Amino acid sequence: MSEETEIFFPDAGSLPFPFTVRSLLTNAGSTVERGTKLLNYSFVYRPTDSGNKPETRFGSWEATFEGDLKAWNIKPGDVVTRERAKSRPALRIVEPCKHGVQFNGLCALCGID
């Protein structure tokens, strides 16, 4: 069973909001596996020490899901705030399995990991 799913940026502290999208590393139509680097971003790091100046740092967002990337809802140059990340999906993906019943990490209905 395959279904299209909207994927939002994680809000559990793994991304430094706000950040600027620098490049999309995976094209629409590509197959995404867990751990695939999806995009590069930059952000301004502000040290807690008053004597240090803010500096630009870089990072990447890696997939915690798998499937076929249908479409991006962002582009390079976009600034993503925490509010935008919650309100608009980053991408749409077609996942190989959307069944809700799992047993030991496998789908109890179709057997996909």
Coordinates of N, CA and C in Angstrom, one line a residue:
M1 N 0.8 -1.2 0.0 CA 0.0 0.0 0.0 C 0.9 1.2 0.0
S2 N 0.7 2.1 -1.0 CA 1.5 3.3 -1.1 C 0.6 4.5 -1.0
E3 N 1.0 5.6 -0.2 CA 0.2 6.8 -0.1 C 1.2 8.0 0.0
E4 N 0.7 9.1 -0.5 CA 1.5 10.3 -0.5 C 1.4 10.9 0.9
T5 N 2.5 11.3 1.5 CA 2.5 11.9 2.8 C 3.3 13.2 2.8
E6 N 2.7 14.2 3.6 CA 3.4 15.4 3.8 C 4.4 15.3 4.9
I7 N 5.7 15.7 4.6 CA 6.7 15.6 5.6 C 7.1 17.1 6.1
F8 N 7.0 17.3 7.4 CA 7.4 18.5 8.0 C 8.8 18.5 8.6
F9 N 9.4 19.6 8.7 CA 10.7 19.7 9.4 C 10.5 19.2 10.8
P10 N 11.5 18.5 11.4 CA 11.4 18.1 12.8 C 11.5 19.3 13.7
D11 N 10.8 19.2 14.9 CA 10.8 20.4 15.8 C 11.3 20.0 17.2
A12 N 12.1 18.9 17.2 CA 12.6 18.3 18.4 C 14.0 18.8 18.8
G13 N 14.4 20.0 18.3 CA 15.7 20.5 18.6 C 16.8 20.1 17.6
S14 N 16.5 19.3 16.6 CA 17.5 18.8 15.7 C 17.9 19.8 14.6
L15 N 17.1 20.8 14.4 CA 17.4 21.9 13.5 C 17.5 23.2 14.2
P16 N 18.4 24.1 13.8 CA 18.6 25.4 14.4 C 17.7 26.5 13.8
F17 N 16.5 26.7 14.2 CA 15.7 27.7 13.6 C 16.1 29.1 14.1
P18 N 16.0 30.1 13.2 CA 15.7 30.0 11.8 C 16.9 29.6 11.0
F19 N 16.7 29.0 9.9 CA 17.8 28.6 9.0 C 17.5 28.9 7.6
T20 N 18.5 29.0 6.7 CA 18.3 29.3 5.3 C 18.7 28.1 4.5
V21 N 17.8 27.7 3.6 CA 18.0 26.6 2.7 C 19.1 27.0 1.7
R22 N 20.2 26.2 1.6 CA 21.3 26.5 0.7 C 21.2 25.7 -0.6
S23 N 20.9 24.4 -0.4 CA 20.7 23.6 -1.6 C 19.9 22.4 -1.3
L24 N 19.1 21.9 -2.3 CA 18.4 20.7 -2.2 C 19.2 19.6 -2.8
L25 N 19.5 18.6 -2.1 CA 20.4 17.5 -2.5 C 19.7 16.3 -3.1
T26 N 18.4 16.2 -3.0 CA 17.7 15.1 -3.6 C 16.6 15.7 -4.5
N27 N 16.5 15.2 -5.7 CA 15.5 15.8 -6.7 C 14.2 15.1 -6.6
A28 N 13.1 15.8 -7.0 CA 11.8 15.2 -7.0 C 11.9 14.0 -8.0
G29 N 11.3 12.9 -7.7 CA 11.3 11.7 -8.5 C 12.3 10.7 -8.0
S30 N 13.2 11.1 -7.1 CA 14.3 10.3 -6.5 C 13.7 9.4 -5.4
T31 N 14.4 8.2 -5.2 CA 14.0 7.4 -4.1 C 14.9 7.8 -2.9
V32 N 14.2 8.0 -1.8 CA 14.9 8.4 -0.5 C 14.9 7.2 0.5
E33 N 16.1 7.0 1.1 CA 16.2 6.0 2.1 C 16.5 6.7 3.4
R34 N 16.3 6.0 4.5 CA 16.7 6.6 5.8 C 18.2 7.0 5.8
G35 N 18.5 8.2 6.3 CA 19.9 8.6 6.3 C 20.3 9.4 5.0
T36 N 19.4 9.5 4.0 CA 19.8 10.2 2.8 C 19.8 11.7 3.2
K37 N 20.9 12.4 2.7 CA 20.9 13.9 2.9 C 20.0 14.5 2.0
L38 N 19.1 15.3 2.5 CA 18.0 15.9 1.7 C 18.4 17.3 1.3
L39 N 18.9 18.1 2.2 CA 19.3 19.5 1.9 C 20.4 20.0 2.8
N40 N 21.0 21.1 2.3 CA 22.0 21.8 3.1 C 21.4 23.1 3.6
Y41 N 21.8 23.6 4.8 CA 21.3 24.8 5.3 C 22.4 25.6 6.0
S42 N 22.1 26.9 6.3 CA 23.0 27.7 7.1 C 22.2 28.4 8.1
F43 N 22.9 28.7 9.2 CA 22.2 29.5 10.3 C 23.2 30.3 11.0
V44 N 22.8 31.3 11.8 CA 23.6 32.2 12.5 C 23.7 31.6 14.0
Y45 N 24.9 31.3 14.3 CA 25.2 30.8 15.7 C 25.6 32.0 16.6
R46 N 24.9 32.1 17.7 CA 25.1 33.3 18.6 C 25.7 32.7 19.9
P47 N 27.0 32.8 20.1 CA 27.6 32.3 21.4 C 27.0 32.9 22.6
T48 N 27.0 32.2 23.7 CA 26.5 32.7 24.9 C 27.5 33.7 25.6
D49 N 28.8 33.6 25.2 CA 29.8 34.5 25.8 C 29.6 35.9 25.1
S50 N 29.6 36.9 25.9 CA 29.3 38.3 25.3 C 30.5 38.8 24.5
G51 N 31.7 38.2 24.7 CA 32.9 38.6 23.9 C 33.0 38.0 22.5
N52 N 32.2 37.0 22.2 CA 32.3 36.3 20.9 C 31.2 36.9 20.0
K53 N 31.6 37.0 18.7 CA 30.7 37.5 17.7 C 29.9 36.3 17.1
P54 N 28.6 36.6 16.6 CA 27.9 35.6 15.9 C 28.6 35.1 14.7
E55 N 28.4 33.9 14.3 CA 29.1 33.3 13.1 C 28.1 32.4 12.3
T56 N 28.3 32.3 11.0 CA 27.5 31.5 10.2 C 28.0 30.1 10.2
R57 N 27.1 29.1 10.4 CA 27.4 27.7 10.5 C 26.6 27.0 9.5
F58 N 26.9 25.8 9.1 CA 26.3 25.0 8.1 C 25.9 23.6 8.6
G59 N 24.9 23.0 8.0 CA 24.4 21.7 8.4 C 23.6 21.1 7.3
S60 N 23.2 19.9 7.5 CA 22.3 19.2 6.5 C 21.2 18.5 7.3
W61 N 20.1 18.3 6.5 CA 18.9 17.5 7.1 C 18.9 16.2 6.4
E62 N 18.9 15.1 7.2 CA 18.9 13.8 6.7 C 17.5 13.1 7.0
A63 N 17.1 12.3 6.0 CA 15.8 11.6 6.1 C 15.7 10.6 7.2
T64 N 14.6 10.6 7.9 CA 14.2 9.6 8.9 C 13.1 8.8 8.4
F65 N 12.9 8.8 7.1 CA 11.8 8.1 6.4 C 12.3 7.6 5.1
E66 N 11.5 6.8 4.4 CA 11.9 6.3 3.1 C 10.7 6.4 2.1
G67 N 11.0 6.4 0.8 CA 9.9 6.5 -0.2 C 10.4 7.2 -1.4
D68 N 9.5 7.6 -2.3 CA 9.8 8.3 -3.5 C 9.4 9.8 -3.3
L69 N 10.4 10.7 -3.5 CA 10.2 12.1 -3.3 C 9.3 12.6 -4.4
K70 N 8.1 13.1 -4.0 CA 7.2 13.6 -5.0 C 7.4 15.1 -5.4
A71 N 7.6 15.9 -4.4 CA 7.8 17.4 -4.6 C 8.3 18.1 -3.4
W72 N 9.2 19.0 -3.6 CA 9.7 20.0 -2.6 C 8.7 21.1 -2.4
N73 N 8.5 21.6 -1.2 CA 7.7 22.8 -1.0 C 8.5 24.0 -0.5
I74 N 9.8 23.8 -0.7 CA 10.8 24.9 -0.4 C 11.8 25.0 -1.5
K75 N 12.6 26.0 -1.5 CA 13.6 26.2 -2.5 C 14.8 26.8 -1.9
P76 N 16.0 26.8 -2.6 CA 17.2 27.4 -2.0 C 16.9 28.9 -1.8
G77 N 17.4 29.4 -0.7 CA 17.2 30.8 -0.4 C 16.1 31.1 0.6
D78 N 15.2 30.1 0.7 CA 14.1 30.2 1.7 C 14.6 30.2 3.1
V79 N 14.0 31.1 3.9 CA 14.3 31.1 5.4 C 13.2 30.4 6.1
V80 N 13.6 29.4 6.9 CA 12.6 28.5 7.5 C 12.6 28.9 9.0
T81 N 11.5 29.4 9.5 CA 11.4 29.7 10.9 C 10.6 28.5 11.6
R82 N 10.6 28.5 12.9 CA 9.9 27.4 13.6 C 8.4 27.4 13.2
E83 N 7.9 28.6 13.1 CA 6.4 28.7 12.8 C 6.2 28.1 11.4
R84 N 7.0 28.5 10.4 CA 6.9 28.0 9.0 C 7.0 26.5 9.0
A85 N 8.0 26.0 9.8 CA 8.2 24.5 9.8 C 7.0 23.8 10.3
K86 N 6.3 24.4 11.2 CA 5.1 23.7 11.8 C 3.9 23.8 10.9
S87 N 3.8 24.9 10.1 CA 2.6 25.2 9.3 C 2.6 24.7 7.9
R88 N 3.8 24.5 7.3 CA 3.9 24.1 5.9 C 4.8 22.9 5.8
P89 N 4.4 21.9 5.1 CA 5.3 20.7 4.9 C 6.5 21.1 4.0
A90 N 7.6 20.4 4.3 CA 8.8 20.7 3.6 C 8.8 20.0 2.2
L91 N 8.2 18.8 2.2 CA 8.1 18.0 1.0 C 7.0 17.0 1.0
R92 N 6.7 16.4 -0.1 CA 5.7 15.3 -0.2 C 6.4 14.1 -0.7
I93 N 6.1 13.0 -0.1 CA 6.8 11.7 -0.4 C 5.7 10.6 -0.5
V94 N 6.0 9.6 -1.4 CA 5.1 8.4 -1.5 C 5.9 7.3 -0.7
E95 N 5.3 7.0 0.4 CA 5.9 5.9 1.3 C 5.4 4.6 0.8
P96 N 6.3 3.6 0.9 CA 5.9 2.2 0.5 C 4.9 1.6 1.4
C97 N 4.7 2.0 2.6 CA 3.8 1.4 3.5 C 3.2 2.4 4.5
K98 N 1.9 2.5 4.7 CA 1.3 3.4 5.6 C 0.5 2.6 6.7
H99 N 0.6 1.3 6.7 CA -0.1 0.5 7.7 C 0.3 0.9 9.1
G100 N -0.7 1.0 10.0 CA -0.4 1.4 11.4 C -0.1 0.3 12.3
V101 N -0.1 -1.0 11.9 CA 0.1 -2.1 12.8 C 1.5 -2.6 12.6
Q102 N 2.4 -2.6 13.6 CA 3.7 -3.1 13.5 C 4.0 -4.1 14.6
F103 N 4.9 -5.0 14.2 CA 5.4 -6.1 15.2 C 6.9 -6.2 15.0
N104 N 7.6 -5.9 16.1 CA 9.1 -5.9 16.1 C 9.7 -5.0 14.9
G105 N 9.1 -3.9 14.7 CA 9.6 -3.0 13.7 C 9.2 -3.3 12.2
L106 N 8.4 -4.3 12.0 CA 7.9 -4.7 10.7 C 6.4 -4.5 10.6
C107 N 5.9 -4.1 9.4 CA 4.5 -4.0 9.2 C 3.9 -5.4 9.4
A108 N 2.8 -5.4 10.2 CA 2.2 -6.7 10.5 C 1.3 -7.1 9.3
L109 N 1.0 -6.2 8.4 CA 0.1 -6.5 7.3 C 0.9 -6.8 6.0
C110 N 2.0 -6.0 5.7 CA 2.7 -6.3 4.4 C 4.2 -6.7 4.6
G111 N 4.7 -6.6 5.9 CA 6.0 -7.1 6.2 C 7.2 -6.1 5.9
I112 N 6.9 -4.9 5.5 CA 7.9 -3.9 5.2 C 8.5 -3.4 6.5
D113 N 9.9 -3.3 6.5 CA 10.6 -2.8 7.7 C 10.2 -1.3 8.0

